[in-house]
Structure formats: C-alpha cells, structure tokens
Short mmCIF file of N, CA, C and O in Angstrom, two decimals:
data_model
loop_
_atom_site.label_atom_id
_atom_site.label_comp_id
_atom_site.label_asym_id
_atom_site.label_seq_id
_atom_site.Cartn_x
_atom_site.Cartn_y
_atom_site.Cartn_z
N MET A 234 -3.70 -22.09 -20.32
CA MET A 234 -2.66 -21.27 -20.90
C MET A 234 -2.57 -21.48 -22.40
O MET A 234 -2.28 -20.58 -23.14
N GLY A 235 -2.85 -22.71 -22.87
CA GLY A 235 -2.81 -22.99 -24.29
C GLY A 235 -3.85 -22.19 -25.07
O GLY A 235 -3.60 -21.74 -26.19
N THR A 236 -5.02 -22.02 -24.47
CA THR A 236 -6.08 -21.25 -25.12
C THR A 236 -5.66 -19.80 -25.28
O THR A 236 -5.88 -19.19 -26.33
N LEU A 237 -5.04 -19.25 -24.26
CA LEU A 237 -4.56 -17.87 -24.31
C LEU A 237 -3.51 -17.71 -25.41
O LEU A 237 -3.54 -16.73 -26.17
N ASN A 238 -2.61 -18.66 -25.53
CA ASN A 238 -1.59 -18.60 -26.58
C ASN A 238 -2.21 -18.67 -27.96
O ASN A 238 -1.77 -17.98 -28.88
N ARG A 239 -3.22 -19.51 -28.13
CA ARG A 239 -3.89 -19.60 -29.42
C ARG A 239 -4.58 -18.29 -29.78
O ARG A 239 -4.52 -17.84 -30.91
N TRP A 240 -5.25 -17.67 -28.80
CA TRP A 240 -5.89 -16.39 -29.04
C TRP A 240 -4.86 -15.33 -29.41
O TRP A 240 -5.09 -14.50 -30.30
N GLU A 241 -3.74 -15.35 -28.71
CA GLU A 241 -2.69 -14.36 -28.99
C GLU A 241 -2.16 -14.53 -30.41
O GLU A 241 -1.98 -13.56 -31.14
N ARG A 242 -1.92 -15.77 -30.82
CA ARG A 242 -1.46 -16.02 -32.19
C ARG A 242 -2.50 -15.59 -33.22
O ARG A 242 -2.16 -15.06 -34.27
N LYS A 243 -3.77 -15.81 -32.91
CA LYS A 243 -4.84 -15.43 -33.82
C LYS A 243 -4.91 -13.91 -33.98
O LYS A 243 -5.04 -13.39 -35.10
N VAL A 244 -4.78 -13.19 -32.86
CA VAL A 244 -4.78 -11.72 -32.91
C VAL A 244 -3.58 -11.23 -33.72
O VAL A 244 -3.71 -10.30 -34.53
N GLU A 245 -2.42 -11.83 -33.52
CA GLU A 245 -1.24 -11.44 -34.29
C GLU A 245 -1.44 -11.73 -35.77
O GLU A 245 -1.01 -10.95 -36.62
N SER A 246 -2.09 -12.82 -36.09
CA SER A 246 -2.39 -13.13 -37.49
C SER A 246 -3.30 -12.08 -38.10
O SER A 246 -3.09 -11.63 -39.22
N TRP A 247 -4.34 -11.68 -37.36
CA TRP A 247 -5.23 -10.63 -37.84
C TRP A 247 -4.47 -9.32 -38.02
O TRP A 247 -4.67 -8.61 -38.99
N GLU A 248 -3.60 -9.00 -37.05
CA GLU A 248 -2.81 -7.78 -37.14
C GLU A 248 -1.91 -7.81 -38.37
O GLU A 248 -1.82 -6.84 -39.11
N HIS A 249 -1.27 -8.95 -38.60
CA HIS A 249 -0.38 -9.08 -39.75
C HIS A 249 -1.15 -8.92 -41.05
O HIS A 249 -0.73 -8.19 -41.95
N SER A 250 -2.31 -9.56 -41.16
CA SER A 250 -3.09 -9.44 -42.40
C SER A 250 -3.61 -8.03 -42.58
O SER A 250 -3.67 -7.53 -43.71
N LEU A 251 -3.97 -7.35 -41.50
CA LEU A 251 -4.40 -5.96 -41.58
C LEU A 251 -3.26 -5.07 -42.07
O LEU A 251 -3.45 -4.22 -42.94
N LEU A 252 -2.07 -5.28 -41.51
CA LEU A 252 -0.91 -4.50 -41.95
C LEU A 252 -0.61 -4.74 -43.42
O LEU A 252 -0.31 -3.80 -44.16
N VAL A 253 -0.69 -5.97 -43.86
CA VAL A 253 -0.41 -6.29 -45.26
C VAL A 253 -1.41 -5.59 -46.17
O VAL A 253 -1.04 -4.98 -47.17
N ARG A 254 -2.70 -5.67 -45.81
CA ARG A 254 -3.72 -5.05 -46.64
C ARG A 254 -3.62 -3.53 -46.61
O ARG A 254 -3.76 -2.86 -47.62
N MET A 255 -3.37 -2.98 -45.42
CA MET A 255 -3.40 -1.55 -45.25
C MET A 255 -2.12 -0.88 -45.75
O MET A 255 -2.17 0.18 -46.36
N LEU A 256 -1.01 -1.51 -45.53
CA LEU A 256 0.27 -0.84 -45.78
C LEU A 256 1.13 -1.53 -46.81
O LEU A 256 2.29 -1.17 -46.98
N ARG A 257 0.63 -2.52 -47.43
CA ARG A 257 1.31 -3.32 -48.45
C ARG A 257 2.56 -3.96 -47.87
O ARG A 257 2.51 -4.52 -46.80
N ARG A 258 3.69 -3.89 -48.54
CA ARG A 258 4.81 -4.75 -48.21
C ARG A 258 5.83 -4.15 -47.24
O ARG A 258 6.29 -4.82 -46.33
N GLU A 259 6.22 -2.90 -47.39
CA GLU A 259 7.33 -2.34 -46.62
C GLU A 259 7.15 -2.42 -45.11
O GLU A 259 8.06 -2.85 -44.41
N PRO A 260 6.00 -2.01 -44.53
CA PRO A 260 5.88 -2.06 -43.07
C PRO A 260 5.99 -3.46 -42.50
O PRO A 260 6.54 -3.65 -41.42
N VAL A 261 5.46 -4.44 -43.21
CA VAL A 261 5.55 -5.81 -42.72
C VAL A 261 7.01 -6.26 -42.73
O VAL A 261 7.48 -6.89 -41.79
N GLU A 262 7.75 -5.90 -43.77
CA GLU A 262 9.17 -6.22 -43.82
C GLU A 262 9.93 -5.47 -42.73
O GLU A 262 10.84 -6.03 -42.11
N LEU A 263 9.57 -4.21 -42.49
CA LEU A 263 10.21 -3.43 -41.43
C LEU A 263 9.97 -4.08 -40.07
O LEU A 263 10.88 -4.16 -39.25
N LEU A 264 8.77 -4.53 -39.85
CA LEU A 264 8.45 -5.19 -38.59
C LEU A 264 9.29 -6.45 -38.41
O LEU A 264 9.83 -6.70 -37.34
N GLY A 265 9.42 -7.24 -39.47
CA GLY A 265 10.26 -8.42 -39.41
C GLY A 265 11.71 -8.07 -39.13
O GLY A 265 12.39 -8.73 -38.34
N ALA A 266 12.20 -7.00 -39.75
CA ALA A 266 13.58 -6.56 -39.52
C ALA A 266 13.76 -6.08 -38.08
O ALA A 266 14.80 -6.35 -37.45
N LEU A 267 12.77 -5.36 -37.54
CA LEU A 267 12.85 -4.91 -36.15
C LEU A 267 12.88 -6.10 -35.19
O LEU A 267 13.67 -6.13 -34.24
N ARG A 268 12.04 -7.07 -35.44
CA ARG A 268 12.01 -8.26 -34.57
C ARG A 268 13.33 -9.02 -34.64
O ARG A 268 13.84 -9.48 -33.62
N ARG A 269 13.89 -9.17 -35.84
CA ARG A 269 15.19 -9.85 -35.98
C ARG A 269 16.28 -9.09 -35.25
O ARG A 269 17.12 -9.69 -34.56
N GLU A 270 16.28 -7.77 -35.38
CA GLU A 270 17.28 -6.94 -34.69
C GLU A 270 17.15 -7.12 -33.18
O GLU A 270 18.15 -7.25 -32.47
N CYS A 271 15.94 -7.14 -32.70
CA CYS A 271 15.69 -7.35 -31.27
C CYS A 271 16.18 -8.72 -30.83
O CYS A 271 16.92 -8.84 -29.85
N ASP A 272 15.80 -9.77 -31.56
CA ASP A 272 16.18 -11.14 -31.20
C ASP A 272 17.69 -11.35 -31.31
O ASP A 272 18.28 -12.03 -30.46
N ASP A 273 18.31 -10.79 -32.34
CA ASP A 273 19.75 -10.99 -32.56
C ASP A 273 20.61 -10.34 -31.50
O ASP A 273 21.74 -10.76 -31.28
N HIS A 274 20.10 -9.30 -30.84
CA HIS A 274 20.90 -8.59 -29.84
C HIS A 274 20.42 -8.83 -28.41
O HIS A 274 20.72 -8.05 -27.51
N ALA A 275 19.68 -9.90 -28.22
CA ALA A 275 19.22 -10.26 -26.88
C ALA A 275 20.40 -10.76 -26.06
O ALA A 275 21.24 -11.51 -26.54
N VAL A 276 20.47 -10.31 -24.80
CA VAL A 276 21.53 -10.71 -23.89
C VAL A 276 20.90 -11.49 -22.74
O VAL A 276 20.06 -10.95 -22.01
N VAL A 277 21.30 -12.75 -22.59
CA VAL A 277 20.77 -13.58 -21.52
C VAL A 277 21.56 -13.29 -20.25
O VAL A 277 22.76 -13.56 -20.18
N CYS A 278 20.88 -12.72 -19.26
CA CYS A 278 21.53 -12.38 -17.99
C CYS A 278 21.36 -13.49 -16.96
O CYS A 278 22.23 -13.68 -16.12
N SER A 279 20.24 -14.18 -17.01
CA SER A 279 19.97 -15.32 -16.14
C SER A 279 18.89 -16.16 -16.81
O SER A 279 18.40 -15.79 -17.88
N HIS A 280 18.51 -17.26 -16.19
CA HIS A 280 17.50 -18.12 -16.81
C HIS A 280 16.15 -17.42 -16.94
O HIS A 280 15.33 -17.81 -17.76
N SER A 281 15.91 -16.38 -16.16
CA SER A 281 14.62 -15.69 -16.23
C SER A 281 14.72 -14.24 -16.69
O SER A 281 13.73 -13.52 -16.68
N ARG A 282 15.92 -13.83 -17.12
CA ARG A 282 16.09 -12.42 -17.52
C ARG A 282 16.86 -12.33 -18.83
O ARG A 282 18.03 -12.71 -18.91
N VAL A 283 16.19 -11.80 -19.85
CA VAL A 283 16.81 -11.57 -21.16
C VAL A 283 16.60 -10.09 -21.49
O VAL A 283 15.47 -9.61 -21.55
N VAL A 284 17.69 -9.37 -21.67
CA VAL A 284 17.64 -7.93 -21.92
C VAL A 284 17.88 -7.68 -23.41
O VAL A 284 18.78 -8.28 -24.00
N VAL A 285 17.07 -6.80 -23.98
CA VAL A 285 17.19 -6.46 -25.41
C VAL A 285 17.33 -4.94 -25.55
O VAL A 285 16.96 -4.18 -24.65
N PRO A 286 17.88 -4.50 -26.68
CA PRO A 286 18.01 -3.05 -26.91
C PRO A 286 16.64 -2.37 -26.88
O PRO A 286 15.62 -2.98 -27.20
N ASN A 287 16.64 -1.12 -26.50
CA ASN A 287 15.39 -0.38 -26.41
C ASN A 287 15.29 0.77 -27.40
O ASN A 287 14.23 1.33 -27.60
N ALA A 288 16.40 1.14 -28.05
CA ALA A 288 16.39 2.25 -29.01
C ALA A 288 16.67 1.70 -30.40
O ALA A 288 17.71 1.08 -30.63
N TYR A 289 15.73 1.91 -31.30
CA TYR A 289 15.86 1.40 -32.67
C TYR A 289 15.81 2.57 -33.64
O TYR A 289 15.01 3.49 -33.46
N GLU A 290 16.65 2.49 -34.65
CA GLU A 290 16.64 3.49 -35.70
C GLU A 290 16.30 2.81 -37.01
O GLU A 290 16.94 1.83 -37.39
N VAL A 291 15.28 3.30 -37.66
CA VAL A 291 14.85 2.77 -38.95
C VAL A 291 15.20 3.83 -39.99
O VAL A 291 14.64 4.93 -39.96
N GLU A 292 16.15 3.50 -40.86
CA GLU A 292 16.53 4.42 -41.94
C GLU A 292 15.84 3.96 -43.21
O GLU A 292 15.96 2.80 -43.60
N LEU A 293 15.10 4.86 -43.83
CA LEU A 293 14.33 4.54 -45.02
C LEU A 293 14.87 5.31 -46.22
O LEU A 293 15.34 6.44 -46.07
N SER A 294 14.76 4.70 -47.38
CA SER A 294 15.07 5.44 -48.60
C SER A 294 13.99 6.51 -48.77
O SER A 294 12.90 6.42 -48.20
N ALA A 295 14.29 7.53 -49.54
CA ALA A 295 13.34 8.62 -49.74
C ALA A 295 12.03 8.11 -50.34
O ALA A 295 10.94 8.56 -49.96
N ALA A 296 12.11 7.15 -51.26
CA ALA A 296 10.91 6.62 -51.90
C ALA A 296 10.02 5.89 -50.89
O ALA A 296 8.80 6.10 -50.85
N VAL A 297 10.62 5.03 -50.08
CA VAL A 297 9.84 4.28 -49.07
C VAL A 297 9.29 5.23 -48.02
O VAL A 297 8.13 5.13 -47.63
N HIS A 298 10.10 6.19 -47.59
CA HIS A 298 9.64 7.15 -46.59
C HIS A 298 8.46 7.95 -47.13
O HIS A 298 7.49 8.20 -46.42
N GLY A 299 8.53 8.34 -48.40
CA GLY A 299 7.44 9.08 -49.02
C GLY A 299 6.15 8.27 -49.05
O GLY A 299 5.07 8.79 -48.76
N LYS A 300 6.26 6.98 -49.39
CA LYS A 300 5.07 6.11 -49.41
C LYS A 300 4.44 6.01 -48.02
O LYS A 300 3.23 6.10 -47.86
N LEU A 301 5.29 5.80 -47.03
CA LEU A 301 4.77 5.64 -45.67
C LEU A 301 4.25 6.95 -45.10
O LEU A 301 3.28 6.96 -44.34
N ALA A 302 4.88 8.07 -45.46
CA ALA A 302 4.43 9.37 -44.96
C ALA A 302 3.04 9.71 -45.49
O ALA A 302 2.25 10.36 -44.80
N ARG A 303 2.73 9.29 -46.70
CA ARG A 303 1.41 9.55 -47.27
C ARG A 303 0.31 8.80 -46.51
O ARG A 303 -0.85 9.17 -46.56
N ARG A 304 0.68 7.75 -45.81
CA ARG A 304 -0.32 6.95 -45.07
C ARG A 304 -0.53 7.48 -43.66
O ARG A 304 -1.25 6.88 -42.89
N GLY A 305 0.13 8.55 -43.30
CA GLY A 305 -0.07 9.15 -41.98
C GLY A 305 1.03 8.75 -41.01
O GLY A 305 1.89 7.93 -41.29
N GLY A 306 0.99 9.34 -39.83
CA GLY A 306 2.01 9.12 -38.82
C GLY A 306 1.79 7.89 -37.98
O GLY A 306 2.45 7.71 -36.97
N GLN A 307 0.85 7.03 -38.36
CA GLN A 307 0.52 5.89 -37.54
C GLN A 307 1.52 4.75 -37.67
O GLN A 307 1.55 3.86 -36.83
N ILE A 308 2.33 4.73 -38.71
CA ILE A 308 3.21 3.58 -38.94
C ILE A 308 4.23 3.42 -37.82
O ILE A 308 4.52 2.31 -37.40
N GLY A 309 4.79 4.53 -37.32
CA GLY A 309 5.74 4.43 -36.22
C GLY A 309 5.12 3.83 -34.98
O GLY A 309 5.72 2.99 -34.31
N GLN A 310 3.90 4.24 -34.69
CA GLN A 310 3.20 3.70 -33.53
C GLN A 310 2.87 2.23 -33.72
O GLN A 310 2.99 1.43 -32.80
N LEU A 311 2.46 1.85 -34.94
CA LEU A 311 2.18 0.44 -35.22
C LEU A 311 3.43 -0.42 -35.05
O LEU A 311 3.38 -1.51 -34.47
N LEU A 312 4.57 0.08 -35.54
CA LEU A 312 5.82 -0.67 -35.38
C LEU A 312 6.20 -0.80 -33.92
O LEU A 312 6.59 -1.88 -33.46
N ALA A 313 6.09 0.29 -33.16
CA ALA A 313 6.45 0.26 -31.73
C ALA A 313 5.53 -0.68 -30.95
O ALA A 313 6.00 -1.47 -30.12
N ASP A 314 4.24 -0.60 -31.21
CA ASP A 314 3.28 -1.47 -30.51
C ASP A 314 3.55 -2.94 -30.81
O ASP A 314 3.53 -3.79 -29.92
N SER A 315 3.79 -3.23 -32.07
CA SER A 315 4.01 -4.62 -32.46
C SER A 315 5.33 -5.15 -31.89
O SER A 315 5.40 -6.29 -31.43
N LEU A 316 6.36 -4.32 -31.89
CA LEU A 316 7.64 -4.75 -31.30
C LEU A 316 7.51 -4.94 -29.79
O LEU A 316 8.08 -5.87 -29.23
N ALA A 317 6.74 -4.09 -29.14
CA ALA A 317 6.51 -4.25 -27.70
C ALA A 317 5.80 -5.57 -27.40
O ALA A 317 6.15 -6.28 -26.45
N ARG A 318 4.80 -5.92 -28.21
CA ARG A 318 4.10 -7.20 -28.02
C ARG A 318 5.05 -8.38 -28.28
O ARG A 318 5.00 -9.39 -27.58
N HIS A 319 5.91 -8.24 -29.28
CA HIS A 319 6.89 -9.29 -29.57
C HIS A 319 7.80 -9.50 -28.36
O HIS A 319 8.04 -10.64 -27.94
N GLY A 320 8.29 -8.41 -27.78
CA GLY A 320 9.16 -8.51 -26.60
C GLY A 320 8.43 -9.10 -25.40
O GLY A 320 8.99 -9.91 -24.66
N GLU A 321 7.18 -8.73 -25.24
CA GLU A 321 6.40 -9.27 -24.12
C GLU A 321 6.16 -10.76 -24.30
O GLU A 321 6.26 -11.53 -23.34
N ARG A 322 5.86 -11.16 -25.52
CA ARG A 322 5.62 -12.58 -25.81
C ARG A 322 6.87 -13.42 -25.56
O ARG A 322 6.79 -14.54 -25.06
N LYS A 323 8.03 -12.87 -25.89
CA LYS A 323 9.29 -13.59 -25.70
C LYS A 323 9.82 -13.49 -24.27
O LYS A 323 10.78 -14.16 -23.92
N GLY A 324 9.21 -12.63 -23.46
CA GLY A 324 9.67 -12.47 -22.08
C GLY A 324 10.90 -11.58 -21.96
O GLY A 324 11.65 -11.68 -21.00
N TYR A 325 11.10 -10.70 -22.93
CA TYR A 325 12.26 -9.81 -22.93
C TYR A 325 12.07 -8.67 -21.94
O TYR A 325 10.96 -8.24 -21.64
N GLU A 326 13.20 -8.17 -21.46
CA GLU A 326 13.21 -6.98 -20.63
C GLU A 326 13.94 -5.90 -21.44
O GLU A 326 15.05 -6.11 -21.91
N TRP A 327 13.30 -4.77 -21.64
CA TRP A 327 13.91 -3.68 -22.41
C TRP A 327 14.99 -3.01 -21.59
O TRP A 327 14.87 -2.89 -20.37
N ALA A 328 16.02 -2.55 -22.23
CA ALA A 328 17.13 -1.86 -21.54
C ALA A 328 16.71 -0.47 -21.07
O ALA A 328 17.44 0.18 -20.36
N GLY A 329 15.55 -0.03 -21.43
CA GLY A 329 15.00 1.28 -21.07
C GLY A 329 13.69 1.45 -21.81
O GLY A 329 13.14 0.49 -22.36
N PRO A 330 13.19 2.68 -21.88
CA PRO A 330 11.94 2.90 -22.62
C PRO A 330 12.12 2.61 -24.11
O PRO A 330 13.11 3.01 -24.71
N LEU A 331 11.17 1.91 -24.70
CA LEU A 331 11.24 1.53 -26.10
C LEU A 331 11.01 2.75 -26.99
O LEU A 331 10.01 3.45 -26.84
N THR A 332 11.95 3.00 -27.91
CA THR A 332 11.81 4.09 -28.86
C THR A 332 12.18 3.60 -30.25
O THR A 332 13.09 2.80 -30.41
N ILE A 333 11.45 4.10 -31.24
CA ILE A 333 11.77 3.81 -32.64
C ILE A 333 11.83 5.15 -33.36
O ILE A 333 10.88 5.92 -33.35
N ARG A 334 12.98 5.42 -33.94
CA ARG A 334 13.21 6.68 -34.66
C ARG A 334 13.28 6.37 -36.15
O ARG A 334 14.08 5.53 -36.57
N VAL A 335 12.46 7.04 -36.94
CA VAL A 335 12.41 6.83 -38.38
C VAL A 335 13.05 8.03 -39.07
O VAL A 335 12.67 9.17 -38.82
N THR A 336 14.06 7.77 -39.93
CA THR A 336 14.76 8.84 -40.64
C THR A 336 14.88 8.49 -42.12
O THR A 336 14.68 7.35 -42.52
N VAL A 337 15.24 9.49 -42.91
CA VAL A 337 15.47 9.30 -44.34
C VAL A 337 16.97 9.21 -44.58
O VAL A 337 17.74 10.01 -44.03
N CYS A 338 17.39 8.24 -45.38
CA CYS A 338 18.80 8.06 -45.69
C CYS A 338 18.90 7.73 -47.18
O CYS A 338 18.24 6.82 -47.67
N ASP A 339 19.74 8.49 -47.90
CA ASP A 339 19.84 8.31 -49.35
C ASP A 339 20.84 7.25 -49.78
O ASP A 339 20.81 6.80 -50.91
N ASP A 340 21.74 6.84 -48.90
CA ASP A 340 22.79 5.90 -49.31
C ASP A 340 22.62 4.51 -48.69
O ASP A 340 23.54 3.94 -48.15
N LEU A 341 21.43 3.96 -48.83
CA LEU A 341 21.17 2.62 -48.30
C LEU A 341 21.64 1.57 -49.30
O LEU A 341 21.44 1.71 -50.50
N PRO A 342 22.25 0.48 -48.79
CA PRO A 342 22.75 -0.54 -49.71
C PRO A 342 21.66 -1.26 -50.49
O PRO A 342 21.83 -1.58 -51.65
N ASN A 343 20.51 -1.50 -49.89
CA ASN A 343 19.45 -2.20 -50.62
C ASN A 343 18.42 -1.24 -51.20
O ASN A 343 17.46 -1.67 -51.82
N GLY A 344 18.61 0.06 -50.97
CA GLY A 344 17.72 1.05 -51.53
C GLY A 344 16.38 1.18 -50.87
O GLY A 344 15.52 1.92 -51.33
N ARG A 345 16.15 0.46 -49.75
CA ARG A 345 14.84 0.49 -49.12
C ARG A 345 14.88 0.89 -47.66
O ARG A 345 14.29 1.87 -47.27
N TYR A 346 15.57 0.11 -46.83
CA TYR A 346 15.61 0.43 -45.40
C TYR A 346 16.79 -0.24 -44.71
O TYR A 346 17.39 -1.18 -45.23
N ARG A 347 17.10 0.25 -43.51
CA ARG A 347 18.12 -0.35 -42.64
C ARG A 347 17.62 -0.16 -41.21
O ARG A 347 17.15 0.91 -40.84
N VAL A 348 17.75 -1.20 -40.39
CA VAL A 348 17.30 -1.15 -39.00
C VAL A 348 18.48 -1.45 -38.10
O VAL A 348 19.21 -2.41 -38.30
N THR A 349 18.68 -0.60 -37.10
CA THR A 349 19.72 -0.83 -36.09
C THR A 349 19.10 -0.65 -34.71
O THR A 349 18.20 0.18 -34.52
N GLY A 350 19.58 -1.41 -33.77
CA GLY A 350 19.10 -1.32 -32.41
C GLY A 350 20.25 -1.23 -31.44
O GLY A 350 21.31 -1.81 -31.67
N SER A 351 20.05 -0.47 -30.37
CA SER A 351 21.08 -0.35 -29.35
C SER A 351 20.42 0.02 -28.03
O SER A 351 19.36 0.63 -28.02
N PRO A 352 21.07 -0.34 -26.93
CA PRO A 352 20.54 0.11 -25.64
C PRO A 352 20.94 1.57 -25.43
O PRO A 352 22.03 1.98 -25.81
N THR A 353 20.03 2.35 -24.89
CA THR A 353 20.40 3.73 -24.58
C THR A 353 21.23 3.72 -23.30
O THR A 353 21.00 2.89 -22.41
N PRO A 354 22.20 4.60 -23.21
CA PRO A 354 23.02 4.62 -22.00
C PRO A 354 22.20 5.06 -20.80
O PRO A 354 21.32 5.91 -20.92
N ASN A 355 22.51 4.46 -19.67
CA ASN A 355 21.84 4.86 -18.43
C ASN A 355 22.41 6.19 -17.97
O ASN A 355 23.61 6.43 -18.06
N VAL A 356 21.54 7.06 -17.47
CA VAL A 356 21.96 8.35 -16.96
C VAL A 356 21.82 8.31 -15.44
O VAL A 356 20.74 8.02 -14.92
N ARG A 357 22.92 8.58 -14.77
CA ARG A 357 22.88 8.56 -13.31
C ARG A 357 22.15 9.79 -12.79
O ARG A 357 22.19 10.85 -13.41
N ALA A 358 21.51 9.65 -11.65
CA ALA A 358 20.75 10.76 -11.07
C ALA A 358 21.66 11.92 -10.69
O ALA A 358 21.25 13.07 -10.74
N ASP A 359 22.90 11.64 -10.31
CA ASP A 359 23.80 12.73 -9.92
C ASP A 359 24.57 13.31 -11.10
O ASP A 359 25.48 14.10 -10.93
N ALA A 360 24.21 12.95 -12.32
CA ALA A 360 24.90 13.45 -13.50
C ALA A 360 24.54 14.89 -13.82
O ALA A 360 25.21 15.53 -14.61
N PHE A 361 23.49 15.40 -13.23
CA PHE A 361 23.06 16.77 -13.50
C PHE A 361 23.67 17.71 -12.46
O PHE A 361 23.06 18.00 -11.44
N ALA A 362 24.87 18.17 -12.73
CA ALA A 362 25.58 19.07 -11.81
C ALA A 362 24.84 20.39 -11.70
O ALA A 362 24.26 20.89 -12.67
N GLY A 363 24.87 20.97 -10.53
CA GLY A 363 24.25 22.26 -10.32
C GLY A 363 22.76 22.18 -10.04
O GLY A 363 22.11 23.19 -9.87
N GLN A 364 22.22 21.01 -9.98
CA GLN A 364 20.79 20.83 -9.74
C GLN A 364 20.52 20.49 -8.27
O GLN A 364 19.45 20.03 -7.94
N GLY A 365 21.49 20.67 -7.43
CA GLY A 365 21.32 20.27 -6.03
C GLY A 365 21.69 18.82 -5.87
O GLY A 365 22.28 18.20 -6.76
N ASP A 366 21.38 18.23 -4.76
CA ASP A 366 21.67 16.84 -4.52
C ASP A 366 20.41 16.03 -4.82
O ASP A 366 19.53 15.91 -3.97
N PRO A 367 20.29 15.48 -6.04
CA PRO A 367 19.03 14.82 -6.41
C PRO A 367 18.77 13.53 -5.65
O PRO A 367 17.63 13.14 -5.51
N VAL A 368 19.81 12.91 -5.09
CA VAL A 368 19.61 11.65 -4.40
C VAL A 368 18.93 11.88 -3.06
O VAL A 368 18.05 11.14 -2.67
N SER A 369 19.32 12.95 -2.36
CA SER A 369 18.74 13.18 -1.03
C SER A 369 17.64 14.23 -1.04
O SER A 369 17.13 14.58 0.01
N ALA A 370 17.28 14.74 -2.21
CA ALA A 370 16.23 15.75 -2.28
C ALA A 370 14.90 15.11 -1.92
O ALA A 370 14.61 13.98 -2.30
N PRO A 371 14.06 15.83 -1.15
CA PRO A 371 12.76 15.26 -0.77
C PRO A 371 11.85 15.14 -1.99
O PRO A 371 11.89 15.98 -2.89
N VAL A 372 11.05 14.11 -2.00
CA VAL A 372 10.10 13.89 -3.08
C VAL A 372 8.82 14.60 -2.72
O VAL A 372 8.28 14.43 -1.64
N ARG A 373 8.30 15.43 -3.61
CA ARG A 373 7.06 16.18 -3.33
C ARG A 373 5.97 15.69 -4.20
O ARG A 373 6.05 15.27 -5.26
#
C-alpha cells in the first residue's frame, strides 16, 4: 500500500508541475481554494463516512476569466478532475454529482476569484407532479 501511495503522490506532483507550467499561477491557486473549501465543509457522519459539498461555484474577475478563457475550456475539467481525486484520496463521499460552475464577477474583494461550495438539495422522486407514480412505475 505504501508503494501505491508514493506513486499517487508522484503523479500528483507531476500534475501540479504541469498545471504550473501550462496555466501559470491562477489555476493552481484555484485548485488550492477548491480543496480548502471541500475540506472546510466536510461533515463527519461516522468513522467511515465523511460527506462533502458537491456543487462548487468559482467566481472569477473579468481579467482572470479572460486569461483562462484564452487557454481553452479545459480548465474546468482539470479543476473537477483534480478535486475528484482529492476527495477520493481523502475518502470523502460527495453529497451528489460533483459540479464546478465558473462565472465572471466584477465585485470581488481580492480582485481575482472567490470559491464557494454547497451540497445540492436532494430531489425526491415523487416531486414531479403529473408524471404518474414514479415510485411504482415499471422500469423498462
């Protein structure tokens, strides 16, 4: 198991250095902010179950958003993949499907970015009125 952990850390190191070289400073800082947001809002349900928020919103200043947009749409996927690996490594359970939404915001206090995370509300199967009885409907 120790060898596997060393390999995992080595791959993460390569990923981090690739991100730094490829995307300079902002994405690496965003990734750190996403990980902190995830860790800070972890809820321990039992000794083997830790639930974390699954919906994250990254608000970027127009300047930072412009820089990242010029590099293509891959940054959102890189952030989501890296956060998913972070959660897997820590043994976290997501409150639902992991989503990261990137938006532009002009009134940021630090002028660069803001990250917030929250669990998405669960939707009950019978919440869709007029759709028949979804609980007893046959599965096809």
